[in-house]
Amino acid sequence: MKPRIHPVSRPVVFRDRAAGTAFLTRSTADSTQRVEWEDGHIYPVIDVEVSSASHPFYTGTGRVFDTTGRVERFERRYGARRSARKS
């Protein structure tokens, strides 16, 4: 790899405000805010609105849409017109 063309990767804490959890990972993002982590070291912290701890897809609290009802309504509305045109 060529030197000095890649951004610096460093440990960063991402804090999910909605779920109240935090994750320590590597990132090229930096922040002026710092936080002391469980291991006693101080890391930059980035606050995020949504993470896997608070997103409905991962937590299982997402709504299930009634797709069959939508299809049936579409068939009732436009199914008769489609069959009438074929005749």
Tab-separated table of N, CA and C in Angstrom:
chain	number	residue	atom	x	y	z
A	1	MET	N	0.841	-1.180	0.000
A	1	MET	CA	0.000	0.000	0.000
A	1	MET	C	0.884	1.240	0.000
A	2	LYS	N	0.394	2.261	-0.621
A	2	LYS	CA	1.127	3.519	-0.629
A	2	LYS	C	1.017	4.207	0.726
A	3	PRO	N	2.120	4.744	1.216
A	3	PRO	CA	2.042	5.433	2.512
A	3	PRO	C	1.368	6.799	2.390
A	4	ARG	N	0.738	7.230	3.476
A	4	ARG	CA	0.140	8.558	3.645
A	4	ARG	C	-1.089	8.825	2.763
A	5	ILE	N	-1.707	7.814	2.152
A	5	ILE	CA	-2.920	8.089	1.371
A	5	ILE	C	-4.174	7.537	2.047
A	6	HIS	N	-4.000	6.693	3.052
A	6	HIS	CA	-5.137	6.104	3.743
A	6	HIS	C	-5.400	6.842	5.051
A	7	PRO	N	-6.670	7.020	5.420
A	7	PRO	CA	-6.966	7.696	6.690
A	7	PRO	C	-6.534	6.829	7.872
A	8	VAL	N	-6.275	7.473	8.973
A	8	VAL	CA	-5.826	6.787	10.188
A	8	VAL	C	-7.013	6.109	10.858
A	9	SER	N	-6.871	4.829	11.138
A	9	SER	CA	-7.902	4.075	11.841
A	9	SER	C	-7.518	4.002	13.307
A	10	ARG	N	-8.471	4.291	14.180
A	10	ARG	CA	-8.193	4.327	15.616
A	10	ARG	C	-9.396	3.767	16.371
A	11	PRO	N	-9.208	3.362	17.624
A	11	PRO	CA	-10.357	2.925	18.424
A	11	PRO	C	-11.267	4.113	18.740
A	12	VAL	N	-12.564	3.925	18.554
A	12	VAL	CA	-13.558	4.969	18.791
A	12	VAL	C	-14.763	4.336	19.483
A	13	VAL	N	-15.372	5.064	20.405
A	13	VAL	CA	-16.583	4.604	21.083
A	13	VAL	C	-17.778	5.242	20.382
A	14	PHE	N	-18.714	4.399	19.931
A	14	PHE	CA	-19.980	4.885	19.376
A	14	PHE	C	-21.031	4.679	20.452
A	15	ARG	N	-21.684	5.763	20.845
A	15	ARG	CA	-22.671	5.724	21.929
A	15	ARG	C	-24.053	5.947	21.340
A	16	ASP	N	-24.926	4.962	21.545
A	16	ASP	CA	-26.309	5.035	21.072
A	16	ASP	C	-27.144	5.690	22.160
A	17	ARG	N	-27.626	6.899	21.893
A	17	ARG	CA	-28.400	7.649	22.888
A	17	ARG	C	-29.767	7.019	23.133
A	18	ALA	N	-30.383	6.439	22.115
A	18	ALA	CA	-31.728	5.889	22.270
A	18	ALA	C	-31.727	4.644	23.152
A	19	ALA	N	-30.727	3.781	22.994
A	19	ALA	CA	-30.690	2.528	23.747
A	19	ALA	C	-29.847	2.625	25.001
A	20	GLY	N	-29.018	3.659	25.085
A	20	GLY	CA	-28.162	3.802	26.250
A	20	GLY	C	-26.999	2.828	26.260
A	21	THR	N	-26.568	2.384	25.088
A	21	THR	CA	-25.445	1.458	24.991
A	21	THR	C	-24.291	2.123	24.258
A	22	ALA	N	-23.125	1.516	24.370
A	22	ALA	CA	-21.935	2.038	23.705
A	22	ALA	C	-21.136	0.867	23.145
A	23	PHE	N	-20.443	1.112	22.029
A	23	PHE	CA	-19.645	0.099	21.360
A	23	PHE	C	-18.251	0.657	21.120
A	24	LEU	N	-17.248	-0.124	21.429
A	24	LEU	CA	-15.870	0.248	21.128
A	24	LEU	C	-15.467	-0.491	19.870
A	25	THR	N	-15.082	0.251	18.844
A	25	THR	CA	-14.690	-0.332	17.572
A	25	THR	C	-13.629	0.540	16.931
A	26	ARG	N	-13.115	0.129	15.807
A	26	ARG	CA	-12.141	0.927	15.073
A	26	ARG	C	-12.861	1.725	14.000
A	27	SER	N	-12.415	2.956	13.803
A	27	SER	CA	-13.027	3.833	12.816
A	27	SER	C	-12.032	4.913	12.415
A	28	THR	N	-12.297	5.514	11.258
A	28	THR	CA	-11.494	6.659	10.831
A	28	THR	C	-12.109	7.959	11.322
A	29	ALA	N	-13.311	7.885	11.888
A	29	ALA	CA	-13.975	9.080	12.417
A	29	ALA	C	-13.272	9.528	13.696
A	30	ASP	N	-13.307	10.831	13.933
A	30	ASP	CA	-12.695	11.387	15.134
A	30	ASP	C	-13.670	12.377	15.759
A	31	SER	N	-13.482	12.649	17.015
A	31	SER	CA	-14.361	13.559	17.733
A	31	SER	C	-13.543	14.314	18.770
A	32	THR	N	-14.028	15.495	19.129
A	32	THR	CA	-13.364	16.264	20.179
A	32	THR	C	-13.800	15.788	21.559
A	33	GLN	N	-14.951	15.131	21.638
A	33	GLN	CA	-15.422	14.601	22.919
A	33	GLN	C	-14.669	13.314	23.239
A	34	ARG	N	-14.387	13.107	24.505
A	34	ARG	CA	-13.683	11.908	24.950
A	34	ARG	C	-14.475	11.246	26.071
A	35	VAL	N	-14.272	9.940	26.214
A	35	VAL	CA	-14.930	9.182	27.269
A	35	VAL	C	-13.946	8.124	27.781
A	36	GLU	N	-14.031	7.847	29.086
A	36	GLU	CA	-13.205	6.779	29.652
A	36	GLU	C	-13.956	5.467	29.488
A	37	TRP	N	-13.312	4.505	28.857
A	37	TRP	CA	-13.943	3.216	28.577
A	37	TRP	C	-13.705	2.265	29.743
A	38	GLU	N	-14.313	1.096	29.702
A	38	GLU	CA	-14.239	0.106	30.777
A	38	GLU	C	-12.818	-0.359	31.057
A	39	ASP	N	-11.941	-0.274	30.057
A	39	ASP	CA	-10.566	-0.733	30.241
A	39	ASP	C	-9.659	0.343	30.847
A	40	GLY	N	-10.235	1.515	31.147
A	40	GLY	CA	-9.474	2.590	31.764
A	40	GLY	C	-8.838	3.561	30.794
A	41	HIS	N	-8.866	3.262	29.496
A	41	HIS	CA	-8.309	4.157	28.484
A	41	HIS	C	-9.346	5.204	28.084
A	42	ILE	N	-8.875	6.318	27.559
A	42	ILE	CA	-9.763	7.387	27.097
A	42	ILE	C	-9.801	7.359	25.575
A	43	TYR	N	-11.033	7.319	25.023
A	43	TYR	CA	-11.240	7.219	23.583
A	43	TYR	C	-12.146	8.350	23.113
A	44	PRO	N	-12.058	8.698	21.819
A	44	PRO	CA	-13.037	9.637	21.269
A	44	PRO	C	-14.415	8.975	21.260
A	45	VAL	N	-15.465	9.760	21.485
A	45	VAL	CA	-16.819	9.220	21.503
A	45	VAL	C	-17.661	9.942	20.455
A	46	ILE	N	-18.459	9.167	19.720
A	46	ILE	CA	-19.366	9.713	18.707
A	46	ILE	C	-20.771	9.259	19.067
A	47	ASP	N	-21.671	10.217	19.247
A	47	ASP	CA	-23.064	9.906	19.575
A	47	ASP	C	-23.832	9.630	18.288
A	48	VAL	N	-24.575	8.531	18.279
A	48	VAL	CA	-25.392	8.162	17.126
A	48	VAL	C	-26.847	8.056	17.559
A	49	GLU	N	-27.732	8.262	16.614
A	49	GLU	CA	-29.173	8.190	16.905
A	49	GLU	C	-29.683	6.752	16.891
A	50	VAL	N	-29.175	5.938	15.976
A	50	VAL	CA	-29.680	4.576	15.814
A	50	VAL	C	-28.493	3.632	15.642
A	51	SER	N	-28.567	2.500	16.302
A	51	SER	CA	-27.583	1.434	16.121
A	51	SER	C	-28.333	0.104	16.144
A	52	SER	N	-27.595	-0.990	16.121
A	52	SER	CA	-28.255	-2.296	16.160
A	52	SER	C	-28.966	-2.530	17.488
A	53	ALA	N	-28.616	-1.785	18.517
A	53	ALA	CA	-29.272	-1.939	19.825
A	53	ALA	C	-30.632	-1.258	19.879
A	54	SER	N	-30.882	-0.288	18.989
A	54	SER	CA	-32.153	0.439	19.050
A	54	SER	C	-32.958	0.381	17.760
A	55	HIS	N	-32.411	-0.166	16.684
A	55	HIS	CA	-33.133	-0.206	15.413
A	55	HIS	C	-34.208	-1.290	15.459
A	56	PRO	N	-35.427	-0.985	15.005
A	56	PRO	CA	-36.528	-1.956	15.085
A	56	PRO	C	-36.248	-3.271	14.357
A	57	PHE	N	-35.476	-3.250	13.293
A	57	PHE	CA	-35.186	-4.483	12.569
A	57	PHE	C	-34.408	-5.458	13.447
A	58	TYR	N	-33.439	-4.959	14.188
A	58	TYR	CA	-32.601	-5.819	15.018
A	58	TYR	C	-33.239	-6.153	16.361
A	59	THR	N	-34.076	-5.267	16.878
A	59	THR	CA	-34.691	-5.519	18.180
A	59	THR	C	-35.967	-6.336	18.073
A	60	GLY	N	-36.518	-6.470	16.878
A	60	GLY	CA	-37.734	-7.255	16.688
A	60	GLY	C	-39.002	-6.502	17.011
A	61	THR	N	-38.929	-5.185	17.158
A	61	THR	CA	-40.117	-4.411	17.484
A	61	THR	C	-40.707	-3.745	16.253
A	62	GLY	N	-40.250	-4.131	15.080
A	62	GLY	CA	-40.763	-3.532	13.850
A	62	GLY	C	-42.185	-3.978	13.571
A	63	ARG	N	-42.911	-3.162	12.840
A	63	ARG	CA	-44.295	-3.498	12.493
A	63	ARG	C	-44.307	-4.404	11.271
A	64	VAL	N	-45.238	-5.323	11.248
A	64	VAL	CA	-45.425	-6.197	10.095
A	64	VAL	C	-46.575	-5.623	9.283
A	65	PHE	N	-46.323	-5.364	8.027
A	65	PHE	CA	-47.345	-4.790	7.160
A	65	PHE	C	-48.230	-5.882	6.598
A	66	ASP	N	-49.479	-5.548	6.403
A	66	ASP	CA	-50.457	-6.488	5.871
A	66	ASP	C	-50.380	-6.457	4.348
A	67	THR	N	-49.425	-7.167	3.787
A	67	THR	CA	-49.261	-7.127	2.332
A	67	THR	C	-50.355	-7.921	1.629
A	68	THR	N	-50.861	-8.973	2.257
A	68	THR	CA	-51.909	-9.748	1.587
A	68	THR	C	-53.179	-8.925	1.452
A	69	GLY	N	-53.497	-8.120	2.455
A	69	GLY	CA	-54.682	-7.266	2.356
A	69	GLY	C	-54.530	-6.241	1.251
A	70	ARG	N	-53.350	-5.718	1.065
A	70	ARG	CA	-53.111	-4.752	-0.002
A	70	ARG	C	-53.260	-5.401	-1.371
A	71	VAL	N	-52.744	-6.610	-1.493
A	71	VAL	CA	-52.850	-7.316	-2.774
A	71	VAL	C	-54.308	-7.621	-3.086
A	72	GLU	N	-55.051	-8.055	-2.086
A	72	GLU	CA	-56.464	-8.368	-2.304
A	72	GLU	C	-57.259	-7.122	-2.688
A	73	ARG	N	-56.962	-5.991	-2.048
A	73	ARG	CA	-57.637	-4.748	-2.428
A	73	ARG	C	-57.311	-4.373	-3.855
A	74	PHE	N	-56.061	-4.531	-4.251
A	74	PHE	CA	-55.664	-4.230	-5.625
A	74	PHE	C	-56.400	-5.139	-6.598
A	75	GLU	N	-56.480	-6.410	-6.273
A	75	GLU	CA	-57.188	-7.358	-7.139
A	75	GLU	C	-58.665	-6.987	-7.258
A	76	ARG	N	-59.285	-6.580	-6.158
A	76	ARG	CA	-60.702	-6.193	-6.216
A	76	ARG	C	-60.894	-4.961	-7.077
A	77	ARG	N	-60.006	-3.992	-6.934
A	77	ARG	CA	-60.158	-2.755	-7.695
A	77	ARG	C	-59.879	-2.926	-9.173
A	78	TYR	N	-58.749	-3.546	-9.462
A	78	TYR	CA	-58.278	-3.569	-10.846
A	78	TYR	C	-58.364	-4.935	-11.494
A	79	GLY	N	-58.694	-5.958	-10.760
A	79	GLY	CA	-58.792	-7.302	-11.318
A	79	GLY	C	-59.923	-7.411	-12.322
A	80	ALA	N	-61.071	-6.789	-12.021
A	80	ALA	CA	-62.222	-6.855	-12.924
A	80	ALA	C	-61.925	-6.119	-14.222
A	81	ARG	N	-61.246	-5.023	-14.151
A	81	ARG	CA	-60.910	-4.267	-15.356
A	81	ARG	C	-59.958	-5.051	-16.248
A	82	ARG	N	-59.001	-5.710	-15.625
A	82	ARG	CA	-58.033	-6.459	-16.399
A	82	ARG	C	-58.705	-7.628	-17.119
A	83	SER	N	-59.608	-8.351	-16.439
A	83	SER	CA	-60.284	-9.496	-17.066
A	83	SER	C	-61.283	-9.012	-18.118
A	84	ALA	N	-61.887	-7.826	-17.941
A	84	ALA	CA	-62.826	-7.292	-18.920
A	84	ALA	C	-62.110	-6.895	-20.207
A	85	ARG	N	-60.904	-6.404	-20.127
A	85	ARG	CA	-60.148	-6.016	-21.312
A	85	ARG	C	-59.718	-7.210	-22.134
A	86	LYS	N	-59.446	-8.332	-21.480
A	86	LYS	CA	-59.012	-9.543	-22.193
A	86	LYS	C	-60.127	-10.131	-23.032
A	87	SER	N	-61.372	-9.911	-22.672
A	87	SER	CA	-62.521	-10.510	-23.390
A	87	SER	C	-62.741	-9.880	-24.729
